[in-house]
Amino acid sequence: MSAANARPEEAPENSRLPVLLWLAWRFLPPLDRQDRRMLTWVAGSCGYLAMPLAVGLAADHVPGLTLLSLLFLSAPALPVWWMSAIALGSRRRETALALRQARINTRSATATSISQQLAYPTAGAIVGTALITAVHGPVARALPQQAPLAIAIKNSSGNWLFAAVLSVLLLVAFTAVLSSERSADCYAGLRRMAAKLGRREAAPQPQ
């Protein structure tokens, strides 16, 4: 009797997975302007960062100055990456809240809303690593012999596939870290600090 009564209660649980997968797919495409802008910035910054990151991971026995140059090469995309990751995390939390309000439990809502957070940086990182993996040979020949990027490429260990896969995984993981609420609070604190310093420097000095 108890087993027969348990089966109807288990049926909704067993049929929930297709619904959650459909919801994850529903929230994945960039349907509005905000999502399209977020996809552009997240994927673009991850694609840009994937190229020097893959070069650095594939390189072996290169000078520290070369690795520092790769870091400086990545610098222009870092603020864009951080800001877009914060927007992506905010979007994920809004989606999770909407799903919880639709009577979906917290764990399922979190797993469903994470689709954009995984797909956007992954797409950009794959494009960036595929591009640098395909053109690193011609780039090394075209650059001057002492260019940091050429030195790193010419001293690569040759395992570009491993470097490409690891670059994608690292960028997705770090995007998740940057999209957290604590990261957003840290970014807001830095902006307030920069604004205070700007006002202090702009204030008229006593004669």
XYZ file of C-alpha atoms in Angstrom:
207
model
C 0.000 0.000 0.000
C 2.783 2.401 0.942
C 4.744 1.569 -2.238
C 1.677 2.139 -4.394
C 1.069 5.448 -2.683
C 4.696 6.488 -3.177
C 4.709 6.062 -6.952
C 2.311 8.937 -7.751
C 4.389 11.219 -5.512
C 7.612 10.262 -7.287
C 6.215 10.878 -10.766
C 6.406 14.682 -10.589
C 10.036 14.417 -9.408
C 10.907 12.110 -12.295
C 9.227 14.388 -14.825
C 10.890 17.546 -13.507
C 14.195 17.094 -15.354
C 12.772 17.679 -18.867
C 11.033 20.811 -17.591
C 14.251 22.124 -16.041
C 16.196 21.406 -19.215
C 13.574 23.259 -21.230
C 13.772 26.215 -18.850
C 17.579 26.239 -19.054
C 17.339 26.318 -22.838
C 14.669 29.017 -22.660
C 16.903 31.314 -20.613
C 20.029 30.570 -22.668
C 19.455 32.537 -25.925
C 20.123 36.305 -25.782
C 16.568 37.373 -26.523
C 16.642 41.035 -25.510
C 19.120 43.871 -25.973
C 20.576 43.514 -22.489
C 21.347 39.829 -23.002
C 22.855 40.459 -26.441
C 25.070 43.204 -25.026
C 26.077 40.918 -22.160
C 26.908 38.082 -24.578
C 29.020 40.442 -26.695
C 31.042 41.777 -23.779
C 31.459 38.500 -21.887
C 32.302 36.395 -24.939
C 34.450 39.138 -26.465
C 36.546 39.706 -23.354
C 36.954 35.960 -22.740
C 37.945 35.450 -26.373
C 40.549 38.203 -26.117
C 41.925 36.899 -22.810
C 42.000 33.315 -24.064
C 44.738 34.115 -26.592
C 47.513 35.348 -24.248
C 46.381 32.866 -21.609
C 46.705 29.928 -23.997
C 50.105 31.192 -25.150
C 51.303 31.477 -21.548
C 50.040 28.016 -20.638
C 51.610 26.440 -23.720
C 54.917 28.266 -23.246
C 57.832 26.622 -21.459
C 61.032 28.173 -20.074
C 60.258 31.742 -21.102
C 61.608 34.844 -19.337
C 59.538 36.370 -16.591
C 59.467 39.618 -18.552
C 57.719 37.807 -21.396
C 55.023 36.485 -19.066
C 54.662 40.000 -17.620
C 54.226 41.298 -21.158
C 51.461 38.748 -21.729
C 49.769 40.057 -18.582
C 49.990 43.626 -19.868
C 48.608 42.409 -23.193
C 45.591 41.055 -21.295
C 45.085 44.252 -19.291
C 42.708 46.084 -21.697
C 40.115 43.298 -21.459
C 40.240 42.815 -17.693
C 37.929 45.727 -16.660
C 35.434 44.826 -19.403
C 35.536 41.184 -18.286
C 34.890 42.126 -14.661
C 31.999 44.489 -15.427
C 30.335 42.082 -17.843
C 30.751 39.188 -15.408
C 29.003 41.223 -12.703
C 26.094 41.890 -15.077
C 25.996 38.191 -15.966
C 25.852 37.211 -12.302
C 23.079 39.711 -11.640
C 21.115 38.263 -14.536
C 21.621 34.736 -13.201
C 20.371 35.724 -9.746
C 17.306 37.437 -11.239
C 16.530 34.301 -13.249
C 16.963 32.062 -10.215
C 14.628 34.302 -8.208
C 11.992 34.154 -10.952
C 12.235 30.369 -11.030
C 11.893 30.126 -7.253
C 8.808 32.316 -7.432
C 7.459 29.792 -9.951
C 7.573 27.144 -7.197
C 10.876 25.564 -8.294
C 13.180 24.632 -5.428
C 16.399 26.579 -4.823
C 18.805 23.927 -6.081
C 16.925 23.355 -9.329
C 16.482 27.100 -9.880
C 20.221 27.680 -9.442
C 21.145 24.840 -11.792
C 18.695 26.087 -14.423
C 19.682 29.757 -14.267
C 23.390 29.003 -14.661
C 23.088 28.188 -18.370
C 24.049 31.687 -19.573
C 26.879 31.944 -17.070
C 28.420 28.785 -18.500
C 27.608 29.282 -22.174
C 28.687 32.904 -22.733
C 32.305 32.714 -21.467
C 32.695 29.217 -22.908
C 31.700 30.386 -26.389
C 34.111 33.318 -26.320
C 36.990 31.315 -24.850
C 36.581 28.542 -27.428
C 36.723 31.060 -30.278
C 39.804 32.761 -28.815
C 41.726 29.546 -28.166
C 40.787 28.121 -31.554
C 42.016 31.316 -33.224
C 45.398 31.437 -31.466
C 45.892 27.689 -31.905
C 45.294 28.019 -35.632
C 47.411 31.128 -36.283
C 50.210 30.915 -33.684
C 52.666 29.659 -36.313
C 52.186 32.530 -38.792
C 52.046 35.039 -35.928
C 55.400 33.841 -34.560
C 56.978 34.199 -37.996
C 55.463 37.633 -38.625
C 56.430 39.216 -35.304
C 59.934 40.530 -34.555
C 62.279 37.963 -33.039
C 62.367 39.699 -29.647
C 58.636 40.379 -29.387
C 57.270 38.892 -26.114
C 54.465 37.068 -27.865
C 56.868 35.612 -30.436
C 59.265 34.474 -27.682
C 56.433 32.775 -25.786
C 55.110 31.054 -28.906
C 58.535 29.897 -30.059
C 59.238 28.460 -26.601
C 55.892 26.693 -26.408
C 55.822 23.154 -25.142
C 53.761 22.182 -28.179
C 50.743 20.938 -26.184
C 48.385 23.557 -27.555
C 45.304 21.365 -27.136
C 45.929 21.060 -23.393
C 46.563 24.815 -23.133
C 43.370 25.583 -25.061
C 41.175 23.314 -22.923
C 42.709 24.604 -19.690
C 42.258 28.214 -20.836
C 38.539 27.646 -21.447
C 38.068 26.006 -18.055
C 39.972 28.754 -16.233
C 38.060 31.558 -17.927
C 34.705 29.946 -17.161
C 35.721 29.395 -13.525
C 37.067 32.922 -13.045
C 33.985 34.394 -14.731
C 31.863 32.577 -12.152
C 34.009 34.061 -9.370
C 33.780 37.577 -10.814
C 30.007 37.282 -11.211
C 29.433 36.717 -7.494
C 27.791 39.275 -5.226
C 31.021 39.707 -3.274
C 32.835 40.575 -6.505
C 30.125 43.133 -7.332
C 30.510 44.689 -3.871
C 34.288 44.828 -4.316
C 33.922 46.487 -7.714
C 31.461 49.034 -6.310
C 33.882 49.776 -3.449
C 36.747 50.365 -5.878
C 34.577 52.709 -7.930
C 33.638 54.703 -4.819
C 37.295 54.898 -3.819
C 38.294 56.069 -7.300
C 35.504 58.662 -7.264
C 36.694 60.023 -3.907
C 40.266 60.277 -5.169
C 39.045 62.003 -8.313
C 37.060 64.571 -6.322
C 40.025 65.155 -4.016
C 42.362 65.818 -6.946
C 39.778 68.048 -8.668
C 39.164 70.143 -5.553
C 40.702 73.637 -5.745
C 43.917 73.897 -3.782
C 44.259 76.655 -1.123
C 46.356 79.585 -2.304
